[in-house]
Coordinates of C-alpha atoms and ligand atoms in Angstrom, one line a residue:
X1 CA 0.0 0.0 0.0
X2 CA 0.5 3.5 -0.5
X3 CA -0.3 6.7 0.9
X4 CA -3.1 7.7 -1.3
X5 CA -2.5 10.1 -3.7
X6 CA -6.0 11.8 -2.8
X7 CA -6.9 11.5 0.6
X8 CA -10.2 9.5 1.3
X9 CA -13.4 10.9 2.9
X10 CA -14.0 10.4 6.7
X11 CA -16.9 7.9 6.3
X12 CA -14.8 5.7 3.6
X13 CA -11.9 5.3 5.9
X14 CA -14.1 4.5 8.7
X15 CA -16.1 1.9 6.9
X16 CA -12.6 0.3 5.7
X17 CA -11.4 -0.1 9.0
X18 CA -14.5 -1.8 10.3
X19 CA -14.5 -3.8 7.3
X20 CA -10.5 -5.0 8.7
X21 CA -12.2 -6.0 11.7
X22 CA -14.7 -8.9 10.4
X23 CA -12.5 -12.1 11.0
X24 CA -11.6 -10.4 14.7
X25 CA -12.9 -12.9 17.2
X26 CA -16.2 -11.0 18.9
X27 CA -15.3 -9.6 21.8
X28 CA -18.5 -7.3 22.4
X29 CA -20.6 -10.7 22.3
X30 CA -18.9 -11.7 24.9
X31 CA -17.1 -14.7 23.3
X32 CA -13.4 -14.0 23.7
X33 CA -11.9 -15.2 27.4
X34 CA -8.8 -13.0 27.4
X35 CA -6.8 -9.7 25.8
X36 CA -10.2 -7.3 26.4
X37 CA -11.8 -6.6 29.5
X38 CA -15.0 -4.5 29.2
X39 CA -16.6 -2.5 32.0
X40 CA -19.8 -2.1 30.1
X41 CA -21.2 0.7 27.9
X42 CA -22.0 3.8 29.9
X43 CA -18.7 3.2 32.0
X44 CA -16.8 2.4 28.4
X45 CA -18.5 5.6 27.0
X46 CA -17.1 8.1 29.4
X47 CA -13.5 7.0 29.7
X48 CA -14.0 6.7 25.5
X49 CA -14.6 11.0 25.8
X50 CA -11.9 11.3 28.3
X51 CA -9.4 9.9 26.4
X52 CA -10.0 11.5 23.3
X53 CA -10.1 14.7 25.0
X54 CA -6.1 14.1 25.8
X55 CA -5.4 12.6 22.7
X56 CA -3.1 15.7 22.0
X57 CA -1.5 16.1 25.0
X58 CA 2.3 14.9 26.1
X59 CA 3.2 13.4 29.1
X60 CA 7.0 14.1 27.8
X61 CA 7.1 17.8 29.9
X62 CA 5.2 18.2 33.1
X63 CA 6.2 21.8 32.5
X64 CA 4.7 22.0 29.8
X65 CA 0.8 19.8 30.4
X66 CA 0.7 20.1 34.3
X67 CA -2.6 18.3 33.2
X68 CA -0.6 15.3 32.5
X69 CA 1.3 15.4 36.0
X70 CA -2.1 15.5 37.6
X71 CA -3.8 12.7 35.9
X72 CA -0.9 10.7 36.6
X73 CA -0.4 11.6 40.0
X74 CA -4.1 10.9 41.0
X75 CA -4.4 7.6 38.9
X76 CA -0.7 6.3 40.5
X77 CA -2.1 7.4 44.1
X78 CA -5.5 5.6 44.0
X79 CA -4.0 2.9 42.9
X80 CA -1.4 2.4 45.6
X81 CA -4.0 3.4 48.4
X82 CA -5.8 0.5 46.8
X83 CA -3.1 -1.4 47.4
X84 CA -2.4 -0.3 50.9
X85 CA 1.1 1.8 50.3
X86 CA 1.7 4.8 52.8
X87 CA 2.5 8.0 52.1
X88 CA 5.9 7.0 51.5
X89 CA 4.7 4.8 48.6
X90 CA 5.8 6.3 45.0
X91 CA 5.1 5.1 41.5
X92 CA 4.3 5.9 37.6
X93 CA 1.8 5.2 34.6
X94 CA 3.3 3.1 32.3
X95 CA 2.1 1.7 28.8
X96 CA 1.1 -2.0 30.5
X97 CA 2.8 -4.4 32.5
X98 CA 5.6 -5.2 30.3
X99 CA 6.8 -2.0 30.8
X100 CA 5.8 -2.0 34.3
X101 CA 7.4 -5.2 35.0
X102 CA 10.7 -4.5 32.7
X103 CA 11.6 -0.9 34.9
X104 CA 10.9 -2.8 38.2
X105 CA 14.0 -4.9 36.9
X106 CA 15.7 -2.1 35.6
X107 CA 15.1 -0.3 39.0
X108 CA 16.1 -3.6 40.8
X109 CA 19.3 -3.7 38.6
X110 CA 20.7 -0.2 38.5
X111 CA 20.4 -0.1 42.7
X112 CA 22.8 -3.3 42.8
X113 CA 25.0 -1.3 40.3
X114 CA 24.9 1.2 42.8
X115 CA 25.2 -0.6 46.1
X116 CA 27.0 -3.8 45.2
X117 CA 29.4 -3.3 42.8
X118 CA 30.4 -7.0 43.2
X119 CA 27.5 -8.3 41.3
X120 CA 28.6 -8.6 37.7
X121 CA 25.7 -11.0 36.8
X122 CA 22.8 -9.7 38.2
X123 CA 20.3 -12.5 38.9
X124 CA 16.6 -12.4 39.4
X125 CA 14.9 -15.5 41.1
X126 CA 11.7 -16.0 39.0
X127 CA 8.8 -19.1 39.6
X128 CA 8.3 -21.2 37.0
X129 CA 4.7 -19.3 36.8
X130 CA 5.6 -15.9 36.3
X131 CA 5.3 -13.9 33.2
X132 CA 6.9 -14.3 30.1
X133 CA 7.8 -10.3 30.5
X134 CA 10.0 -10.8 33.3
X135 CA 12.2 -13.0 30.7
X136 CA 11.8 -10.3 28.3
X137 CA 13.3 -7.8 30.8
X138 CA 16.2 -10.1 31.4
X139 CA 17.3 -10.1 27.9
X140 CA 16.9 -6.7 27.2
X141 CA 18.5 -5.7 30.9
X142 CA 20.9 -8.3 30.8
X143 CA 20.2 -10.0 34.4
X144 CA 19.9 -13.8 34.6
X145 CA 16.7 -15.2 35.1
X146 CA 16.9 -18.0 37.8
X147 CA 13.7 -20.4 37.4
X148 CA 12.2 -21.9 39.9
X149 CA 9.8 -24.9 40.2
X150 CA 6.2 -25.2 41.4
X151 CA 4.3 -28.0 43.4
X152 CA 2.6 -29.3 40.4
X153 CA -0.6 -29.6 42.8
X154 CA -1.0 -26.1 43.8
X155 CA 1.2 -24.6 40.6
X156 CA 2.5 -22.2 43.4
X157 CA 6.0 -21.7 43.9
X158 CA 7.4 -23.1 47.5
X159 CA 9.0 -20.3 49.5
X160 CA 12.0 -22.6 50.9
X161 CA 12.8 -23.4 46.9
X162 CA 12.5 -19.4 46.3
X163 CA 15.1 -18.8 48.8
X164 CA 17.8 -22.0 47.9
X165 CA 17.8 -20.2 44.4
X166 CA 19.5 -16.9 46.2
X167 CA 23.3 -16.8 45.2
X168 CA 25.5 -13.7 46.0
X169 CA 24.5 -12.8 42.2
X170 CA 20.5 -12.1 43.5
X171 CA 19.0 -8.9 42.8
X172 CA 15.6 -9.5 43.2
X173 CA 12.6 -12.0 43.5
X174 CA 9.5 -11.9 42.0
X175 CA 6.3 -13.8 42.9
X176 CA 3.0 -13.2 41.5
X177 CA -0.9 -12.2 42.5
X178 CA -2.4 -14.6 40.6
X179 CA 0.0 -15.8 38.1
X180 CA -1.6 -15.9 34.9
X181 CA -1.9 -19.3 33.7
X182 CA -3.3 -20.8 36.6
X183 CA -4.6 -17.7 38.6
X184 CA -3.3 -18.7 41.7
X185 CA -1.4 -16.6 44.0
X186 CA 2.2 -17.3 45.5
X187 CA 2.9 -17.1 49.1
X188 CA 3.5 -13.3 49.1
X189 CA 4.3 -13.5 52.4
X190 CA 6.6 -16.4 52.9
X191 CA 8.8 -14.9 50.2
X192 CA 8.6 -11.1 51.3
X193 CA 10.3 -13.1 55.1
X194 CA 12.9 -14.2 52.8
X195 CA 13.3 -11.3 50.8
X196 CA 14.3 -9.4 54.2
X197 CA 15.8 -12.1 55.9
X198 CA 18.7 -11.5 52.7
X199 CA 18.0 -7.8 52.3
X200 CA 16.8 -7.8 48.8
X201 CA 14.4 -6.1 47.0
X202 CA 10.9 -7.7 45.7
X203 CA 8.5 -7.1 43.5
X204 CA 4.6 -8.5 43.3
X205 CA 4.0 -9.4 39.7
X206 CA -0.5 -7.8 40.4
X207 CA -0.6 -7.1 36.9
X208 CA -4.3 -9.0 36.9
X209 CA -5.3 -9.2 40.4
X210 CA -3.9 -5.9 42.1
X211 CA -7.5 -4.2 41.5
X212 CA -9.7 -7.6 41.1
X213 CA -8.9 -9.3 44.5
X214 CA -8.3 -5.3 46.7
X215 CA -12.0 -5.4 45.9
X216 CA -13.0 -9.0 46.6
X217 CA -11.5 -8.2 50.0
X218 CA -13.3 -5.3 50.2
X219 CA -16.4 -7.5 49.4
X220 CA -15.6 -9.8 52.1
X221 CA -13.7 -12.7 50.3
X222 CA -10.9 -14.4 51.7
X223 CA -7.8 -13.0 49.8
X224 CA -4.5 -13.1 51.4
X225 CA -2.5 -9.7 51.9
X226 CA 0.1 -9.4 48.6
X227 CA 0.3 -5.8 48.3
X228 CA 2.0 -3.2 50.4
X229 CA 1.0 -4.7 53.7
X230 CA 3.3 -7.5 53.4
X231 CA 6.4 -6.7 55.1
X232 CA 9.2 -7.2 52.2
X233 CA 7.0 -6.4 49.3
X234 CA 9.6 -3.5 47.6
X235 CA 7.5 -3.3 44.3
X236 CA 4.3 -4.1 42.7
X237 CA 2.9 -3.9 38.9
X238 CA -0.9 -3.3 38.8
X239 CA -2.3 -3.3 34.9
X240 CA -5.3 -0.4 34.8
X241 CA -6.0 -2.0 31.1
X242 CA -6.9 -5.3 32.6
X243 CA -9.1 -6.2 35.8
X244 CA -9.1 -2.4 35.9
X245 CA -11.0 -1.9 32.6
X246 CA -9.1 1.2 31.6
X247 CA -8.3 1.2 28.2
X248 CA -5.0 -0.7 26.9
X249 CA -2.0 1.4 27.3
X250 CA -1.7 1.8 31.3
X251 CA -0.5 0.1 34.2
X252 CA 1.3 0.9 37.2
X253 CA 4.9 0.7 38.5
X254 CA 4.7 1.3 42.4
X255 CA 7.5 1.0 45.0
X256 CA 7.5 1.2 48.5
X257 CA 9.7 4.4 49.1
X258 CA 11.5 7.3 46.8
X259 CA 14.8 5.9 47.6
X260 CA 14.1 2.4 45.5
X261 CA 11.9 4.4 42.4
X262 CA 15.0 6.5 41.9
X263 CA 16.7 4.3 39.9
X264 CA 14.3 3.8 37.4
X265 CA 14.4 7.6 36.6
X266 CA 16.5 8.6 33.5
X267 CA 18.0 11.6 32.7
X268 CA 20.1 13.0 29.8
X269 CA 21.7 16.7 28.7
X270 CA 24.5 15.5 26.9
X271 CA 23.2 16.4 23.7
X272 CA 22.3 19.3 21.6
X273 CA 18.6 18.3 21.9
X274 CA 16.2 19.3 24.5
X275 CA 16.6 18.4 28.5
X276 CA 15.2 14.6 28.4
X277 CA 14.3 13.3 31.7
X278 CA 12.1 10.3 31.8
X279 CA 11.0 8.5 34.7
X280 CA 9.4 5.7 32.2
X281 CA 10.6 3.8 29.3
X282 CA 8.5 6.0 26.7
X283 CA 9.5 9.5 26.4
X284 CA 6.9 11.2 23.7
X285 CA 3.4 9.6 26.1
X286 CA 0.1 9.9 24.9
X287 CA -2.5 11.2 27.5
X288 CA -5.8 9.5 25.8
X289 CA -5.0 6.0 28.3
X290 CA -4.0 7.8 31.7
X291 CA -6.7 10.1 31.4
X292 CA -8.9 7.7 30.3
X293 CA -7.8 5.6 33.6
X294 CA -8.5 9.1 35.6
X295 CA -12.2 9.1 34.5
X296 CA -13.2 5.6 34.5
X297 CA -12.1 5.2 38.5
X298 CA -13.8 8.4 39.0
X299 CA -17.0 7.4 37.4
X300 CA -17.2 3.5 38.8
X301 CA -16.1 4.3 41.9
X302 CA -15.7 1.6 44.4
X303 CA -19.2 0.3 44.2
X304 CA -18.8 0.2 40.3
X305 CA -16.0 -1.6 40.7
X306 CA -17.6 -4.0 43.6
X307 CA -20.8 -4.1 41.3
X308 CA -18.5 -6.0 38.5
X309 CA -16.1 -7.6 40.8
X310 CA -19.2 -9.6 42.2
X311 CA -20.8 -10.1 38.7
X312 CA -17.4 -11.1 37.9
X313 CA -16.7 -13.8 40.8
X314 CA -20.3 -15.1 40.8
X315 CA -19.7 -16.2 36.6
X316 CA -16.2 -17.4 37.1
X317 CA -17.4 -19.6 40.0
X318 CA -20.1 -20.7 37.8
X319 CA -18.1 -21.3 35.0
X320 CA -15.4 -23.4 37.1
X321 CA -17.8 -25.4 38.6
X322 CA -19.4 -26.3 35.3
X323 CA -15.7 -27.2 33.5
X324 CA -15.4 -29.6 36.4
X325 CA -18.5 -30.9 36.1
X326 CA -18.2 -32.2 32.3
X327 CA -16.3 -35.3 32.5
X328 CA -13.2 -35.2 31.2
X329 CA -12.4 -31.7 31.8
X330 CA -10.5 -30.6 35.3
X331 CA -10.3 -27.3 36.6
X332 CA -5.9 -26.8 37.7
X333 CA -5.1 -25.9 41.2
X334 CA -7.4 -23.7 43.1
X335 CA -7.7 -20.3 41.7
X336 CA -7.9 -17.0 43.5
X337 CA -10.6 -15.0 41.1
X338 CA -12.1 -15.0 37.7
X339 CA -9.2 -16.3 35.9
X340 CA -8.4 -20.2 35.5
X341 CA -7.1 -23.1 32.9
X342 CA -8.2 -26.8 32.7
X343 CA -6.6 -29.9 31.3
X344 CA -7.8 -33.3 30.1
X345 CA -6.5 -37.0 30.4
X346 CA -9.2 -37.9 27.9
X347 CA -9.5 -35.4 25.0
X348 CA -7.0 -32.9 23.1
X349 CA -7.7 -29.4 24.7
X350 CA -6.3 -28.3 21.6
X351 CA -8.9 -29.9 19.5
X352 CA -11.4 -28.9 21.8
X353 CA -10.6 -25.1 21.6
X354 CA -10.8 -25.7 17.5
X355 CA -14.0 -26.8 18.3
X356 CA -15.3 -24.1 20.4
X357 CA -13.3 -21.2 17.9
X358 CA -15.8 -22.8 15.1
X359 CA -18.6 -21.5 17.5
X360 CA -17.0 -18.2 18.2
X361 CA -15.5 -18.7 21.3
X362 CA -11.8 -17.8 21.8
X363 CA -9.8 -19.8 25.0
X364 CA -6.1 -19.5 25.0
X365 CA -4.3 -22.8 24.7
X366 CA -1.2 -23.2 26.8
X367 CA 1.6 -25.4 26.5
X368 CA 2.3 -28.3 28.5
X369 CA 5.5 -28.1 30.8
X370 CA 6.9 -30.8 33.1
X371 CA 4.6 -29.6 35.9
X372 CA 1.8 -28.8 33.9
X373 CA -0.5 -30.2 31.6
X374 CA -1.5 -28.5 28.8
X375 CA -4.1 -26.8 28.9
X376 CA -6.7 -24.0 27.8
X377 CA -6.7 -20.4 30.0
X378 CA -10.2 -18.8 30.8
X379 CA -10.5 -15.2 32.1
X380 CA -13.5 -14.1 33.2
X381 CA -14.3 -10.4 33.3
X382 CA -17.7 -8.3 33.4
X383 CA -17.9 -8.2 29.6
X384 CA -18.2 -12.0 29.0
X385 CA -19.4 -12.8 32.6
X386 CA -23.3 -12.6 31.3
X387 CA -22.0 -15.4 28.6
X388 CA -21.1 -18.2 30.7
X389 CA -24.1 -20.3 30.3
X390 CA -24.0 -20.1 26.9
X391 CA -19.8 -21.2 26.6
X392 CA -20.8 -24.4 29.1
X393 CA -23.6 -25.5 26.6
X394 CA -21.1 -25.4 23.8
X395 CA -18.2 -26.5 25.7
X396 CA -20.3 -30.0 26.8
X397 CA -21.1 -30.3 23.1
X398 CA -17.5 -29.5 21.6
X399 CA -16.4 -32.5 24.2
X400 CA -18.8 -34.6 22.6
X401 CA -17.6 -34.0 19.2
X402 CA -13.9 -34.3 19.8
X403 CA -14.2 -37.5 21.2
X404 CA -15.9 -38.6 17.9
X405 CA -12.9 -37.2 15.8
X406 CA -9.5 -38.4 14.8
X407 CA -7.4 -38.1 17.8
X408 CA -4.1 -36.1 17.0
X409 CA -1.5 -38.6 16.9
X410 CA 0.6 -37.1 19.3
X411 CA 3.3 -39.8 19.6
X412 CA 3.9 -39.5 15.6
X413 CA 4.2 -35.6 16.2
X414 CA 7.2 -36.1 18.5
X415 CA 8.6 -38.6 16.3
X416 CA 8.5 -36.0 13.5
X417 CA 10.0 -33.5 15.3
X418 CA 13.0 -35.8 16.8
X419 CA 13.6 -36.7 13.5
X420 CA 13.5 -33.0 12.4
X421 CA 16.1 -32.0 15.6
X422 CA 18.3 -34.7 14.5
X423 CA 18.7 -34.0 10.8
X424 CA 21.9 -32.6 9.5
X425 CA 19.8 -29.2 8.5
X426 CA 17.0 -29.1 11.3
X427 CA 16.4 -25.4 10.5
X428 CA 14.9 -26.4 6.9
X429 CA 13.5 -29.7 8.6
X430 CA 11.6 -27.3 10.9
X431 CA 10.6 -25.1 8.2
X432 CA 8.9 -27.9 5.9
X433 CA 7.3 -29.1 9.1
X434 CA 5.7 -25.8 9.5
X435 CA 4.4 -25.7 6.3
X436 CA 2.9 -28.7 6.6
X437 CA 1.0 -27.5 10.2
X438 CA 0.1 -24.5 8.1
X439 CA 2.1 -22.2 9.7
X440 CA 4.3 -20.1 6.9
X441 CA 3.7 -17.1 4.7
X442 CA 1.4 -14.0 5.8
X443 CA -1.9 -16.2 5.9
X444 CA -2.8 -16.9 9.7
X445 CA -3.8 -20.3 10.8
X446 CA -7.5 -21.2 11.0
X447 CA -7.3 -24.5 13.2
X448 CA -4.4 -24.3 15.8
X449 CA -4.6 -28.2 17.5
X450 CA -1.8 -29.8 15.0
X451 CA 0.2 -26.8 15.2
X452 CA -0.1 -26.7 19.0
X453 CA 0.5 -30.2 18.8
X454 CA 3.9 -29.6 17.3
X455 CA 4.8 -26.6 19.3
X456 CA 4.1 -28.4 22.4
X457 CA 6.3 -31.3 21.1
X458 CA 9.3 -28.9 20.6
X459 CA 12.7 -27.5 22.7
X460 CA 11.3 -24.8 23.8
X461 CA 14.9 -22.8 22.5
X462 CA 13.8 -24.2 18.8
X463 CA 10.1 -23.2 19.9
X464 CA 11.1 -20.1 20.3
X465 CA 13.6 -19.8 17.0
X466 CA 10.3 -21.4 14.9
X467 CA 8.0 -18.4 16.2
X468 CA 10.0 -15.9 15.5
X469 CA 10.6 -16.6 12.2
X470 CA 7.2 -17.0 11.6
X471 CA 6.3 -13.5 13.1
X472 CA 9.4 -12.0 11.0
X473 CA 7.7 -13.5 7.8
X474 CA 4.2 -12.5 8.9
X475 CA 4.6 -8.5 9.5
X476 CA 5.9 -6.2 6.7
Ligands
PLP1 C1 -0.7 -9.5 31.3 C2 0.3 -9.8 32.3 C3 1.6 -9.2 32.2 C4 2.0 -8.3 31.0 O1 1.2 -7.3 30.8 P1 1.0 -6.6 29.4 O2 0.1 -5.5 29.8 O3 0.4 -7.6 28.5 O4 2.3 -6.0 28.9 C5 2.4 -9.4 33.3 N1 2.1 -10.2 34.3 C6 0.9 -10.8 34.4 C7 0.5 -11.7 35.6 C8 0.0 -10.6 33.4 O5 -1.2 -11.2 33.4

């Protein structure tokens, strides 16, 4: 494409891009169990006007759009008096909870620069569970994640494992409330004993349950403390654009005291350009999601957000009960909200969530590790809460019909790929076996089980070298 020579009317360009939209999954049905969380229309409506009324603005220069300070400011402080920080409690407004999650390392990092010197290899003790952006942090920061296993019953990291993982190398542990794959929640406070008893920083990985499960205590539910009233808890990430139903683009980065956040700031003069200082990995920062954050807290409120936190608990209990119900199907571990996965000894989930994707539904299919199953991830939020009945009706029936079809032969799947790692040009092996699970060119897949099938099957270091290949042939 070009830029058109003659620019297009308002109400063609609009049309096109709805038209790009019609093989999206629906989300406003209701039909889609992850990436968009909906707080319903009149809630959706106003943060919509809020954030187009800063969609000019720049967070770059407080100097410049004190408006920009403020919104952040307020947003960053409700959100760590939701998590029970003291006034001593700082933080920023970030684009989601990679970023988040990637300055918390940074921060982590740059204070060992400062304060041990000794540490040339900075290491970060990480669960098995936690998020693939802590990984992403340590290869762009250059500190070694150390992995640590979970009981495979409760897929929660054990504190006494957290704390043989500590070398002299250790700059900082991470635990998570829930993780997302399970939605179960680390023992925050085991690890925040340990993370004291060695003087080391900390940080809660709340990107999906810092706002959800603050109000289901508020509500009454048992949640245990992981937020700032846990004595070594340093830092947290909070995601606004999740369980807080801001609009994607803003999360928060919180830390218990000025004296830890003042690492993560960055500042530069040494060029003939203008005074940078950025407390945040973007520089140039739209206001349209912080301001649409500001409004939507302001106009839910806390009994909004009770209002859809119950909604939201009373369909996700509903919804795990029924999974566990069907035979066949198992709910994993005991999760702490809305947001669960479940395995089978009897069918292919994979097949299963082809199944369900021919009905419009969208659940995420994870990979099998050695302490978990594979899997499909459910998360259940206010805008697909009301359609729970409707996805057990079809998930009972989708059963049914994979057990009638051809099972996936998985055992000829890993003999395929063995035979792939072992011949004298695997990359080219790899590549003819990806054409054959219809995973090449610029055309997306349409059924996912045989190519989940082969992923699963596969190192996850050739894995890894296989998807980004495809992605680098998939975008211009
Ligand atoms: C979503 C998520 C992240 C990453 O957040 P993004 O906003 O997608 O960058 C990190 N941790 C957990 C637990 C998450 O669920």
């Amino acid at each position: 494409m070009h830029i058109p020579q003659t620019g297009l009317s308002k109400p063609e360009i609009l049309a096109i891009l709805q038209a790009f939209k019609s093989r999206d999954m629906d989300w406003k049905a209701g039909k889609v169990f992850c990436y968009v969380y909906n707080p319903g229309e009149d809630p959706a409506e106003v943060m919509k006007e809020a954030y187009l009324s800063f969609l000019s603005e720049n967070g770059l220069d407080p100097t410049v759009f004190p408006s920009m300070l403020k919104v952040e400011t307020d947003v960053v402080r409700m959100t760590i008096n939701l998590l029970r920080g003291d006034e001593n409690a700082v933080g920023h407004l970030t684009s989601g909870g990679t970023e988040s999650i990637m300055l918390a390392v940074k921060t982590a990092r740059d204070k060992a620069r400062a304060e041990k010197p000794r540490v040339v290899q900075p290491e970060m003790v990480l669960p098995k569970t936690a998020h693939a952006a802590f990984h992403k942090a340590a290869h762009y920061l250059g500190v070694k994640p150390v992995i640590v296993d979970i009981d495979p019953q409760t897929f929660k990291v054990r504190a006494e494992d957290m704390e043989k993982a500590i070398t002299e190398n250790t700059i900082l542990l991470v635990a998570s409330a829930p993780g997302y794959s399970q939605g179960v929640i680390d023992p925050i406070a085991e690890v925040g004993k340990i993370a004291q008893r060695h003087n080391l920083l900390f940080h809660v990985d709340a990107c999906v349950g810092g706002v959800h499960l603050s109000f289901m205590r508020k509500l009454g539910c048992e949640v245990p403390d992981f937020d700032f009233t846990v004595p070594g808890v340093t830092s947290i990430s909070t995601d606004l654009h999740k369980y807080g139903y801001a609009a994607k683009g803003c999360s928060v980065v919180m830390y218990r005291n000025r004296d830890i956040r003042k690492y993560q700031i960055f500042a530069c003069t040494d060029t003939t350009g203008y005074t940078l200082v950025n407390p945040t990995v973007l520089s140039t920062k739209g206001g349209g999601p912080y301001a649409g954050a500001w409004a939507l807290m302001n106009f839910l409120g806390e009994e909004g957000y009770k209002r859809i936190v119950q909604a939201t608990q009373d369909a996700a209990k509903k919804l795990m009960d029924g999974v566990n119900a069907i035979p066949g199907l198992r709910v994993l571990g005991e999760p702490a909200m809305c947001m669960f996965s479940f395995a089978s000894d009897e069918i292919n989930v994979y097949q299963l969530a082809d199944e369900m994707g021919k009905r419009g539904w969208y659940l995420q299919g994870q990979f099998s590790t050695p302490l978990t199953p594979r899997n499909l991830h459910i998360s259940v939020n206010f805008g697909n809460a009301h359609s729970v009945d409707a996805l057990l009706e079809d998930l009972r029936e989708c059963v049914e019909s994979v057990r009638k079809k051809e099972p996936i032969d998985s055992d000829s799947i890993k003999a395929l790929v063995g035979a792939a790692l072992q011949s004298p040009d695997p990359e080219a092996a790899f590549g003819q076996l990806a054409a054959s699970a219809g995973l090449t060119g610029t055309d997306l897949p349409s059924e996912m089980a045989f190519i989940n099938e082969v992923m699963d099957a596969l190192p996850d270091s050739v894995c890894n070298t296989f998807l980004i290949n495809y992605f680098n042939d998939l975008y211009m």
